[in-house]
XYZ file of C-alpha atoms in Angstrom:
552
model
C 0.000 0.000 0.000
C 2.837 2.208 0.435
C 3.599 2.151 -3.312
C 1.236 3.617 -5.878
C -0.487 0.490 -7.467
C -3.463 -0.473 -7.335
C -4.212 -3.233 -3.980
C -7.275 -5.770 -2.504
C -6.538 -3.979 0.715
C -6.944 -0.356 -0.171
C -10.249 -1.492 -2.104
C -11.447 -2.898 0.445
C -10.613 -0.489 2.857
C -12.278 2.332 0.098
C -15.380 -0.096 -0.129
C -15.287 0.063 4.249
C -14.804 3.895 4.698
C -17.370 4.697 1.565
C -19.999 2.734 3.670
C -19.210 4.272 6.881
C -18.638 7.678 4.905
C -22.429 7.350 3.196
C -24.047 6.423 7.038
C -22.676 9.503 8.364
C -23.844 11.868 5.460
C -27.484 10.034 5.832
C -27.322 10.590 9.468
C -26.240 14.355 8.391
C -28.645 14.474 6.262
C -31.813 12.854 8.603
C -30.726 15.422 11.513
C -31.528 18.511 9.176
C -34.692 17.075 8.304
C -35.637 16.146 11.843
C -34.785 19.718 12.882
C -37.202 21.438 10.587
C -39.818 19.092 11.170
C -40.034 21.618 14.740
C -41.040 24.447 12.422
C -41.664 24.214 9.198
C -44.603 22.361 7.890
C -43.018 21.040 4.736
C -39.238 20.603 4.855
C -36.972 23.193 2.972
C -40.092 25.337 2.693
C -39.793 28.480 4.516
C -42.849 30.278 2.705
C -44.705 28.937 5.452
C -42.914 31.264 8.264
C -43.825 34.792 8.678
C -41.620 37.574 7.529
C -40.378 38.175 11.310
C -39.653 34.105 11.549
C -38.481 34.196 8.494
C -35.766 37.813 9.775
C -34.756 35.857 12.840
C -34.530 32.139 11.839
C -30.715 32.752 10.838
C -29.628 35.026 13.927
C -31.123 31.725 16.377
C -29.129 29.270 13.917
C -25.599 31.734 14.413
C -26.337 31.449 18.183
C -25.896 27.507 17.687
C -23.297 27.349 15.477
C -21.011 30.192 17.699
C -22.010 28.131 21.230
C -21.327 24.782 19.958
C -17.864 26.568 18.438
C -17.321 28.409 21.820
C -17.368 24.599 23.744
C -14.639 23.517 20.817
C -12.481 26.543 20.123
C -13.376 28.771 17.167
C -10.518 27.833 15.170
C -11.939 24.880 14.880
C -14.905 26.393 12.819
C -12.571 26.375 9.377
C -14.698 23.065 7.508
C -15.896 22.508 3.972
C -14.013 21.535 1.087
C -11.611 24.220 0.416
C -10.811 23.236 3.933
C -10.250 19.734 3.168
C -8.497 20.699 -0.190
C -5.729 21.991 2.010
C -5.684 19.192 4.630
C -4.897 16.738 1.752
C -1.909 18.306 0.762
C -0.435 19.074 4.151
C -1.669 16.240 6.124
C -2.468 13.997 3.454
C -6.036 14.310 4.669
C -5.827 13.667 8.153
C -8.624 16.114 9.828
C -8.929 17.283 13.398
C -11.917 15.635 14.962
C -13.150 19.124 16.399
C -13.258 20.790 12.707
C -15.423 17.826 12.045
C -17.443 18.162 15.225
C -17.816 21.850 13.867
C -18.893 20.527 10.601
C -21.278 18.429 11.274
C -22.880 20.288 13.996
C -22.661 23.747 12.275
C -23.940 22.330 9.048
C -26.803 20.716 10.523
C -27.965 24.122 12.151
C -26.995 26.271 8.924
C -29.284 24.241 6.706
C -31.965 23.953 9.118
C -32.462 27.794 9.569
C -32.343 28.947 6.090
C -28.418 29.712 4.810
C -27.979 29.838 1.058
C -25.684 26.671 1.743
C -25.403 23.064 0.478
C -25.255 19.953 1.530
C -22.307 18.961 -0.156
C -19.269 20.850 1.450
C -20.049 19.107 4.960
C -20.887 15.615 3.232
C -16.828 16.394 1.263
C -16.036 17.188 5.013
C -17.559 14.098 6.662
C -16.329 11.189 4.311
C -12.660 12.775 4.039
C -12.183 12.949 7.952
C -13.996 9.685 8.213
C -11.654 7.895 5.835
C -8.844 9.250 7.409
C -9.593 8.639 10.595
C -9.793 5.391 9.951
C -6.441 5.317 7.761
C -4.671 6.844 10.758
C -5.916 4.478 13.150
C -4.644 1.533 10.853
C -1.237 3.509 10.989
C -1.648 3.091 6.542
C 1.804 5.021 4.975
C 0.375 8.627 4.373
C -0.030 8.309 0.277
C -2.230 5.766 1.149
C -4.597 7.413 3.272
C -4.665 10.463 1.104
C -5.993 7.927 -1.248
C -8.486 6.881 1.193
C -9.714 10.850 2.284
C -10.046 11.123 -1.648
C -12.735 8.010 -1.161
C -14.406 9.449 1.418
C -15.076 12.582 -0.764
C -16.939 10.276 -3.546
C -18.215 8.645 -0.988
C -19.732 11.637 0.505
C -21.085 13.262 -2.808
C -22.362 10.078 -4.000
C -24.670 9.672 -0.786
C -25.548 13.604 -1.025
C -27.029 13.730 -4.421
C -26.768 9.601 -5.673
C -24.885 10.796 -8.322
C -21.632 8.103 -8.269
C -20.171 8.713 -11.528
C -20.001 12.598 -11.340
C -18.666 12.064 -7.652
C -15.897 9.765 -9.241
C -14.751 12.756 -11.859
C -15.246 15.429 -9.338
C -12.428 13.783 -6.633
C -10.716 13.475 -9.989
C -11.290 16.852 -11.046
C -11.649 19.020 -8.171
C -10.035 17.224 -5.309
C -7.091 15.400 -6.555
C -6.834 16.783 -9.426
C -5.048 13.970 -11.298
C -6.035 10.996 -13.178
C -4.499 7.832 -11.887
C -5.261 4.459 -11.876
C -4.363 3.252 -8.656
C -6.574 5.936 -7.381
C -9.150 5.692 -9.828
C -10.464 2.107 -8.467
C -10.883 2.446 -4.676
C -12.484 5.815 -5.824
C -15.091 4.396 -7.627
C -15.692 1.851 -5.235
C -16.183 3.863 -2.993
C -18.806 6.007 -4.870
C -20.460 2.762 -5.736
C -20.801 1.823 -2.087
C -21.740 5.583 -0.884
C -24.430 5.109 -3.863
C -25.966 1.934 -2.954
C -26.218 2.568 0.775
C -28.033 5.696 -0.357
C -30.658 3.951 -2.738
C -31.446 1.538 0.773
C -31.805 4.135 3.106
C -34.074 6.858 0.896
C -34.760 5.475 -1.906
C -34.053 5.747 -6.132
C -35.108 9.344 -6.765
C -32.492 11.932 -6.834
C -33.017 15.123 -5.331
C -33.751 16.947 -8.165
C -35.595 15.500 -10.124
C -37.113 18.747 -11.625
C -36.217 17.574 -15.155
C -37.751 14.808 -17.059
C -38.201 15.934 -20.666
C -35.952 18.330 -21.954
C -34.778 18.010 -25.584
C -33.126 20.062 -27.736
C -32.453 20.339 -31.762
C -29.568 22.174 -33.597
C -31.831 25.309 -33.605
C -31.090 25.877 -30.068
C -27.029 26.163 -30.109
C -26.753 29.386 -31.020
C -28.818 29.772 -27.841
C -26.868 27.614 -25.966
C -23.490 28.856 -26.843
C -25.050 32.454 -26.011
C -26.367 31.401 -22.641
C -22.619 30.089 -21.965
C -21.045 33.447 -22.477
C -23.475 34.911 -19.822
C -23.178 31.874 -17.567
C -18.919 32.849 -17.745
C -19.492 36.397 -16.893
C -21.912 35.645 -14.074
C -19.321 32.947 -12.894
C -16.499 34.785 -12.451
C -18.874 38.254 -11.249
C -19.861 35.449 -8.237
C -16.241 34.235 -7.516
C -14.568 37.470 -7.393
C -17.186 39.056 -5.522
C -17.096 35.762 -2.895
C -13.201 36.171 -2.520
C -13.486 39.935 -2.160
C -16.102 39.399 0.724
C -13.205 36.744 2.312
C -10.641 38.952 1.768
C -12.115 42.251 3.991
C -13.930 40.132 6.735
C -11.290 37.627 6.994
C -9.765 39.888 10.159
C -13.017 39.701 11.876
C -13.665 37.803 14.917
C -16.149 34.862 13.691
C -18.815 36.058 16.140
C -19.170 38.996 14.323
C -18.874 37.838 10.639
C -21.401 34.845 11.145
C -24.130 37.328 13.007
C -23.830 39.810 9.311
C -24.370 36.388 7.529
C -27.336 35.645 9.273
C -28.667 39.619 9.139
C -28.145 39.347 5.367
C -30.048 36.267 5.500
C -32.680 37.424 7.278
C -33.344 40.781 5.276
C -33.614 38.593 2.572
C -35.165 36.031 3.551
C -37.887 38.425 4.534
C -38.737 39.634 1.068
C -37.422 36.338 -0.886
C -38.498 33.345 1.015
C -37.679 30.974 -2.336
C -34.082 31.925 -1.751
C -33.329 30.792 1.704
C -32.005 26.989 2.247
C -30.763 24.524 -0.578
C -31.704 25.007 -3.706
C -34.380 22.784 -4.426
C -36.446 25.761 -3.044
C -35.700 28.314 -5.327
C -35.591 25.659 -8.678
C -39.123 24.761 -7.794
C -40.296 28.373 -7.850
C -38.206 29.225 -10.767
C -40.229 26.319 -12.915
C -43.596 27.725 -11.549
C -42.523 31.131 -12.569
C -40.480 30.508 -15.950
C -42.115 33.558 -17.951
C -41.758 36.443 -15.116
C -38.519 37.423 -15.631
C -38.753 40.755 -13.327
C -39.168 38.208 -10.296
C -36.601 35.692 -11.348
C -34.055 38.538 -11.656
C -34.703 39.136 -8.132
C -34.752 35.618 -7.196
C -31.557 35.652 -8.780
C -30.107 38.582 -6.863
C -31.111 37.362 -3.708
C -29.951 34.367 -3.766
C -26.403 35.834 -5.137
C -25.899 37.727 -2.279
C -27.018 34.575 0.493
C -24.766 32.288 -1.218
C -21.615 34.772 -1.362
C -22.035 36.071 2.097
C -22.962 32.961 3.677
C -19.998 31.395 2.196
C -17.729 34.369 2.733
C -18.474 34.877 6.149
C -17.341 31.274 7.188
C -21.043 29.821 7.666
C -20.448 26.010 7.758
C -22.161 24.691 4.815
C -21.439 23.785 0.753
C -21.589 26.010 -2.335
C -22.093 23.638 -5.033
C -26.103 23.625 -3.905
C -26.333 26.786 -4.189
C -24.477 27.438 -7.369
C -27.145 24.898 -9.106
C -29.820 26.724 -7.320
C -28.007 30.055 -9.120
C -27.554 28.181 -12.318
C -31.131 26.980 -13.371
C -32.619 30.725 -12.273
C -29.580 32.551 -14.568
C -30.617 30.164 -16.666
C -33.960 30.143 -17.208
C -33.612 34.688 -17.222
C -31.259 34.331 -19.785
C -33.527 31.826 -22.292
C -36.248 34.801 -21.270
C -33.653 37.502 -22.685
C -32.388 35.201 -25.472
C -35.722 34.493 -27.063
C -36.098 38.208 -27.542
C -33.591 38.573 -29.916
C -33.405 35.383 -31.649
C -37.565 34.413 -32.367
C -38.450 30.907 -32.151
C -39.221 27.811 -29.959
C -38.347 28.208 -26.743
C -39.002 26.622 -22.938
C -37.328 28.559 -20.701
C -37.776 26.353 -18.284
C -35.301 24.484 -20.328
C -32.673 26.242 -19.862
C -32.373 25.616 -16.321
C -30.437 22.228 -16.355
C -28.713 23.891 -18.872
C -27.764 27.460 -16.727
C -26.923 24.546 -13.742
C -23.869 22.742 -16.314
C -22.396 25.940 -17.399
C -22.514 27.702 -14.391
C -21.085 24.605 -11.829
C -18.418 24.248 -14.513
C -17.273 27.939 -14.410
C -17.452 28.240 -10.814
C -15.836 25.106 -10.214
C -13.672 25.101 -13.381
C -14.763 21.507 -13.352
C -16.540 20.848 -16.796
C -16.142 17.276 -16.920
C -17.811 16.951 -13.221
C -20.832 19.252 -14.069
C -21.103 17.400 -17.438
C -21.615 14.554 -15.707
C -23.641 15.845 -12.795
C -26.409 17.347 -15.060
C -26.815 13.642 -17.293
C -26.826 11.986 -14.311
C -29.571 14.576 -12.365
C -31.608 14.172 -15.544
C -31.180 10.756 -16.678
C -30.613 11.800 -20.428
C -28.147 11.205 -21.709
C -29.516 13.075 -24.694
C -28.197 16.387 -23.439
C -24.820 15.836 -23.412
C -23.893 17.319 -26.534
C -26.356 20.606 -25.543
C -24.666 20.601 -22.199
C -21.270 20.244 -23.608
C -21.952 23.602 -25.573
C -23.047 25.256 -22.621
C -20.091 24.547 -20.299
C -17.558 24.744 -22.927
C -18.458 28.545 -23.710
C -18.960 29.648 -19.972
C -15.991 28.218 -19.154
C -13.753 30.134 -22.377
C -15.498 33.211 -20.886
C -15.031 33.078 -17.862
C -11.524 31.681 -17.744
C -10.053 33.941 -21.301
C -11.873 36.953 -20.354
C -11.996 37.236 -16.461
C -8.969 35.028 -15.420
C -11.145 32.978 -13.310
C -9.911 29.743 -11.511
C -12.027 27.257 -9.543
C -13.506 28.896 -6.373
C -11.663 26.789 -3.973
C -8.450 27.775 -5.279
C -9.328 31.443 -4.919
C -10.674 30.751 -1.398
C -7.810 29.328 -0.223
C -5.524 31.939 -1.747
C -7.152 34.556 -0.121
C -7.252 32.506 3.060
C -3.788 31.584 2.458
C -3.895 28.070 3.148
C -1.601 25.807 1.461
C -2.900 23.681 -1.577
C 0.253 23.323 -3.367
C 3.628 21.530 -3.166
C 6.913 22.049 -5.270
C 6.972 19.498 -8.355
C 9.668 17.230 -6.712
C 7.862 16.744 -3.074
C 4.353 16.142 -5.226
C 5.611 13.536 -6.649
C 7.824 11.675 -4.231
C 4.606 11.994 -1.888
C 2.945 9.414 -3.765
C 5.088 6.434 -2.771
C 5.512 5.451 1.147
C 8.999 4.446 2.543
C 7.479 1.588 3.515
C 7.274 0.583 0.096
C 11.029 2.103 -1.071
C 12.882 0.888 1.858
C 16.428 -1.218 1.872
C 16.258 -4.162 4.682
C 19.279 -5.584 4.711
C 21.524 -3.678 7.357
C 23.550 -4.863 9.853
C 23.388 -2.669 13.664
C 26.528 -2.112 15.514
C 26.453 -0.723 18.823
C 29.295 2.050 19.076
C 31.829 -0.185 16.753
C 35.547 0.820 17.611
C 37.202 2.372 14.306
C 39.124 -0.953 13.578
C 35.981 -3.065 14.313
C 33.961 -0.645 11.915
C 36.172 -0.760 9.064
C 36.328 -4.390 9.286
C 32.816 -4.597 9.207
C 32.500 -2.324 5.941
C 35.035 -4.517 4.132
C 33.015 -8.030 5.162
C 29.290 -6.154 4.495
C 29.352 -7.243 0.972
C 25.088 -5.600 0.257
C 24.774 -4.979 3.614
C 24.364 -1.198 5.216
C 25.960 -0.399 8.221
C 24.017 1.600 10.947
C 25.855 2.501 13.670
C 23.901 2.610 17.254
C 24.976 4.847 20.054
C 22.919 4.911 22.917
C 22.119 8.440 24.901
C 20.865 9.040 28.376
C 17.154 8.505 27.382
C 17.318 7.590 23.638
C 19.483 6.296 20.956
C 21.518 8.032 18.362
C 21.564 6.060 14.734
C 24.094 6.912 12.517
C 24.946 5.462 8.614
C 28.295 4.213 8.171
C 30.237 4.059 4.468
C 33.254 4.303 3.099
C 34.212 7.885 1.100
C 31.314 9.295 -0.005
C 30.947 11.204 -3.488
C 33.018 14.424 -3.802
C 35.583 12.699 -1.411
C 38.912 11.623 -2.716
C 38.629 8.279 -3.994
C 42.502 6.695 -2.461
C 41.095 7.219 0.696
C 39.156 4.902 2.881
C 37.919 7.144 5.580
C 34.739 6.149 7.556
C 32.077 8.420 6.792
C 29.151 8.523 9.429
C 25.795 10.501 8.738
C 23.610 11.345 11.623
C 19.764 10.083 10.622
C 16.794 11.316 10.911
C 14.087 8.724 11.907
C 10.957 8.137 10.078
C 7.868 6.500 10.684
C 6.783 3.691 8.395
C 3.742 5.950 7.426
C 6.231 8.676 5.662
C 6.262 8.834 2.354
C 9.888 9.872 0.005
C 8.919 13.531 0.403
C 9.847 14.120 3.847
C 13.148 11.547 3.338
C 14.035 14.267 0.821
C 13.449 16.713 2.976
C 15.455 15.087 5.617
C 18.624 14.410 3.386
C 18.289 17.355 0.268
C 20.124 19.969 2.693
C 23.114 17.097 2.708
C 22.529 15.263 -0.264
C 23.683 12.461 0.948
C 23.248 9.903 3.863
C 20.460 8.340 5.017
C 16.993 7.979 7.022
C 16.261 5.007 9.118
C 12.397 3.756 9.110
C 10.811 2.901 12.366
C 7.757 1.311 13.317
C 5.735 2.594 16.544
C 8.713 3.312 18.344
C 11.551 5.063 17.153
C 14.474 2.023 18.391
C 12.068 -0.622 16.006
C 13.807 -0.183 12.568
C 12.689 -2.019 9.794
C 14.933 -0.599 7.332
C 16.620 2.438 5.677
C 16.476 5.283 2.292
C 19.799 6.754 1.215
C 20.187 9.728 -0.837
C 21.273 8.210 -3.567
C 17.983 5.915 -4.126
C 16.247 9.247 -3.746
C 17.976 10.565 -6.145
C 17.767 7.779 -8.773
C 14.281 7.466 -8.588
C 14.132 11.637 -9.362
C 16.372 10.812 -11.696
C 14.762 7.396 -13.585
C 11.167 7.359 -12.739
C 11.787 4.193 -11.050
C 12.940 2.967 -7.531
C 15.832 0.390 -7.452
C 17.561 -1.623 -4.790
């Protein structure tokens, strides 16, 4: 598991966490709806609260979220995927169990009392931390769990809208952003498993199933192409605005910032009830409402603001929701603008799956994921070459014209939280020392010079580590004779201090260990750092940098 092949065990692991990952997003999931059972008389409805309820709704939910935070620590408020995003590539996806706490607490409340939020970011949250929880515990090298945290994520998405194969692309896509096949399998496993356990527990219908019957002819690609280019503006208008909001609150005690989220919400909310919660609300109203384009454009601007200052502000919750909920309205206004200057047949209402690919693939900048998403929502496969038109426009727009990246990227710029690694430590992070290793040592116990040279001469394969015992712990050093650089004539003894490592390392932080040097070596431990299983010079290191290939 340490290297990066594809194994039963990591399978079956992926096929373990998915399933636990999937129980805890239904439980997530059940606990919203139980909570708005108290006051709403049909759930995600809030047209049935009065304007006041409505105002105050998201100032009681703060309350929750900041006491529950107050018992943790507040820092331990910082969930959702960007969040996990950057926890992959510094802790190969290891979370704290209070962020989750936080997460799954905080999201419950946040969805229950109206935030322009989504299910999704704590369900990414949930199956990540999950998964590598349980990686941690089995004390898997760290490549592997990040592999596992990456399973959790399909997991997670697949149970949140039973949607496996767009969950697969989006770890892909979004999360991992690579395409390999050791990770590919226990990925989809995992997504089948999150799937399954989801059909059980609440049955075959997806969320939103709004659309049943859309079709579209060559006529309508001029449309389409048109409604991409306004999708891409809109896209990156949303994105920039969200990281400006990050960037002037982000010194703001969390108190403060979430009670403005939940003022904003509640102003809103007031005057827009269709935009509060997920965003099955406001698609509903914007199908029942496709030829008033005065009240969809205010639909639309309500729920714009929610969604950016909800998110901005550091509510606990998901964007990809909302940006659907965003996409079919901008969707269906622009099909209302579109048929007045180019005549012909038209159903706005159309347009909404279509506004919901283009503008989840220029938010995201994940086209292949929202490609998928909208085929699967729909079941028609049909629309893939319509949707294909849509996303590939809004994203040239948005990306050509506007410079605009996916909005987790931006959000973690702006939050500056690492996401990125130089090219060497990327890559050597993929393969566990576990897995590179040398075995074959033999361990002397402060040698004498003559008994040490001796001992070089006679070690034919063999490395010699040299032990040298302190007043509490041990000091390990590598033996060899000359090293590079060194004149050749001479046989001096050359002993390199090393660093331990724990079995779960991967070749990134050997490198880091010996690149200062550049040369010596690490010794591997298991549990405790006198149990040494083995040993990485340098030199293998540097071969593998070198070849593409690790050899004995």
């Amino acid at each position: 598991m340490a290297l990066p092949k594809t194994s039963w065990q990591l399978c079956l692991l992926a096929i373990i966490g998915g399933a636990v990952s999937a129980l805890l997003v239904i439980l997530f999931t059940l606990s919203i709806d139980l909570l708005q059972q108290f006051y709403l008389t049909k759930l995600g409805d809030y047209t049935s609260l009065s304007g006041i309820s409505r105002l105050l709704l998201p100032i009681i939910g703060v309350c929750g979220i900041l006491l529950f935070a107050w018992l943790t620590g507040y820092h331990y408020l910082r969930a959702g995927i960007p969040f996990v995003l950057h926890r992959l590539k510094v802790s190969y996806g290891i979370i704290p169990l209070k962020n989750t706490l936080n997460q799954f607490v905080g999201g419950v409340i946040a969805l229950s009392t109206g935030f322009s939020l989504g299910k999704e970011g704590p369900a990414v949250h949930l199956g990540a931390a999950c998964c590598g929880y349980l990686g941690s515990k089995l004390h898997l090298p760290f490549n592997s769990i990040r592999t596992l945290s990456a399973c959790g994520v399909a997991a997670g998405i697949a149970a949140c809208f039973n949607t496996p194969v767009a969950a697969v692309i989006f770890v892909m896509e979004v999360i991992l952003r690579e395409y390999k096949v050791h990770m590919f399998i226990p990925v989809m496993l995992s997504a089948i498993v999150g799937s399954m356990i989801t059909r059980g527990f609440l049955g075959q219908a997806h969320e939103l199933e709004f659309f049943t019957n859309v079709a579209f002819g060559p006529e309508h690609y001029l449309p389409l192409i048109l409604l991409g280019v306004l999708l891409g503006c809109l896209a990156s208008a949303f994105n920039h605005q969200l990281v400006l909001i990050i960037k002037y609150f982000q010194r703001w005690h969390i108190t403060i910032r979430l009670l403005i989220a939940a003022v904003i919400t509640g102003i809103l909310g007031y005057f827009a009830p269709y935009a509060m919660g997920i965003d099955s609300s406001a698609i509903s109203f914007t199908l029942a409402n496709q030829d008033q384009l005065s009240v969809l454009l205010l639909l639309l601007l309500a729920k714009f603001l929610m969604t950016i200052f909800a998110i901005g502000l550091g509510v606990p919750g998901g964007i990809i929701g909302p940006i659907l909920g965003i996409g079919a309205i901008a969707g269906t206004c622009s099909a209302l603008v579109i048929m007045q200057l180019l005549p012909g047949e038209y159903v706005a209402s159309d347009f909404a799956l279509m506004g919901m690919a283009g503008f989840m693939a220029a938010t995201l900048n994940a086209p292949l994921a929202a490609l998928l998403a909208v085929v699967e929502l729909s079941n028609q496969v049909e629309l893939i070459i319509p949707a294909m038109l849509s996303i590939a426009s809004s994203c040239l727009i948005a990306g050509q014209f506007f410079r605009n990246r996916s909005v987790f990227l931006m959000q973690l710029d702006v939050q500056q939280l690492s996401y990125r690694k130089p090219p060497i430590e990327s890559s050597l992070q993929k393969i566990g020392v576990a897995g590179a290793m040398k075995t074959e040592f033999d361990l002397l116990e402060n040698p004498s010079p003559q008994t040490l040279a001796q001992a070089l001469t006679s070690a034919e394969n063999k490395a010699l580590i040299i032990k040298k015992p302190l007043q509490n712990s041990n000091d390990y050093y590598f033996a060899e004779f000359n090293v590079p650089n060194q004149d050749p004539s001479a046989e001096t003894v050359v002993k390199h201090k090393m660093t331990p490592l724990s079995s779960q390392e991967t070749l990134a932080e050997a490198y880091l260990a010996l690149g200062e040097a550049r040369c010596g070596a690490v010794y591997i431990y298991h549990r405790e750092a006198d149990n040494i299983l083995g040993y990485i010079t340098f030199e293998q290191i540097r071969r593998y940098l070198l070849e593409g290939k690790l050899r004995s």
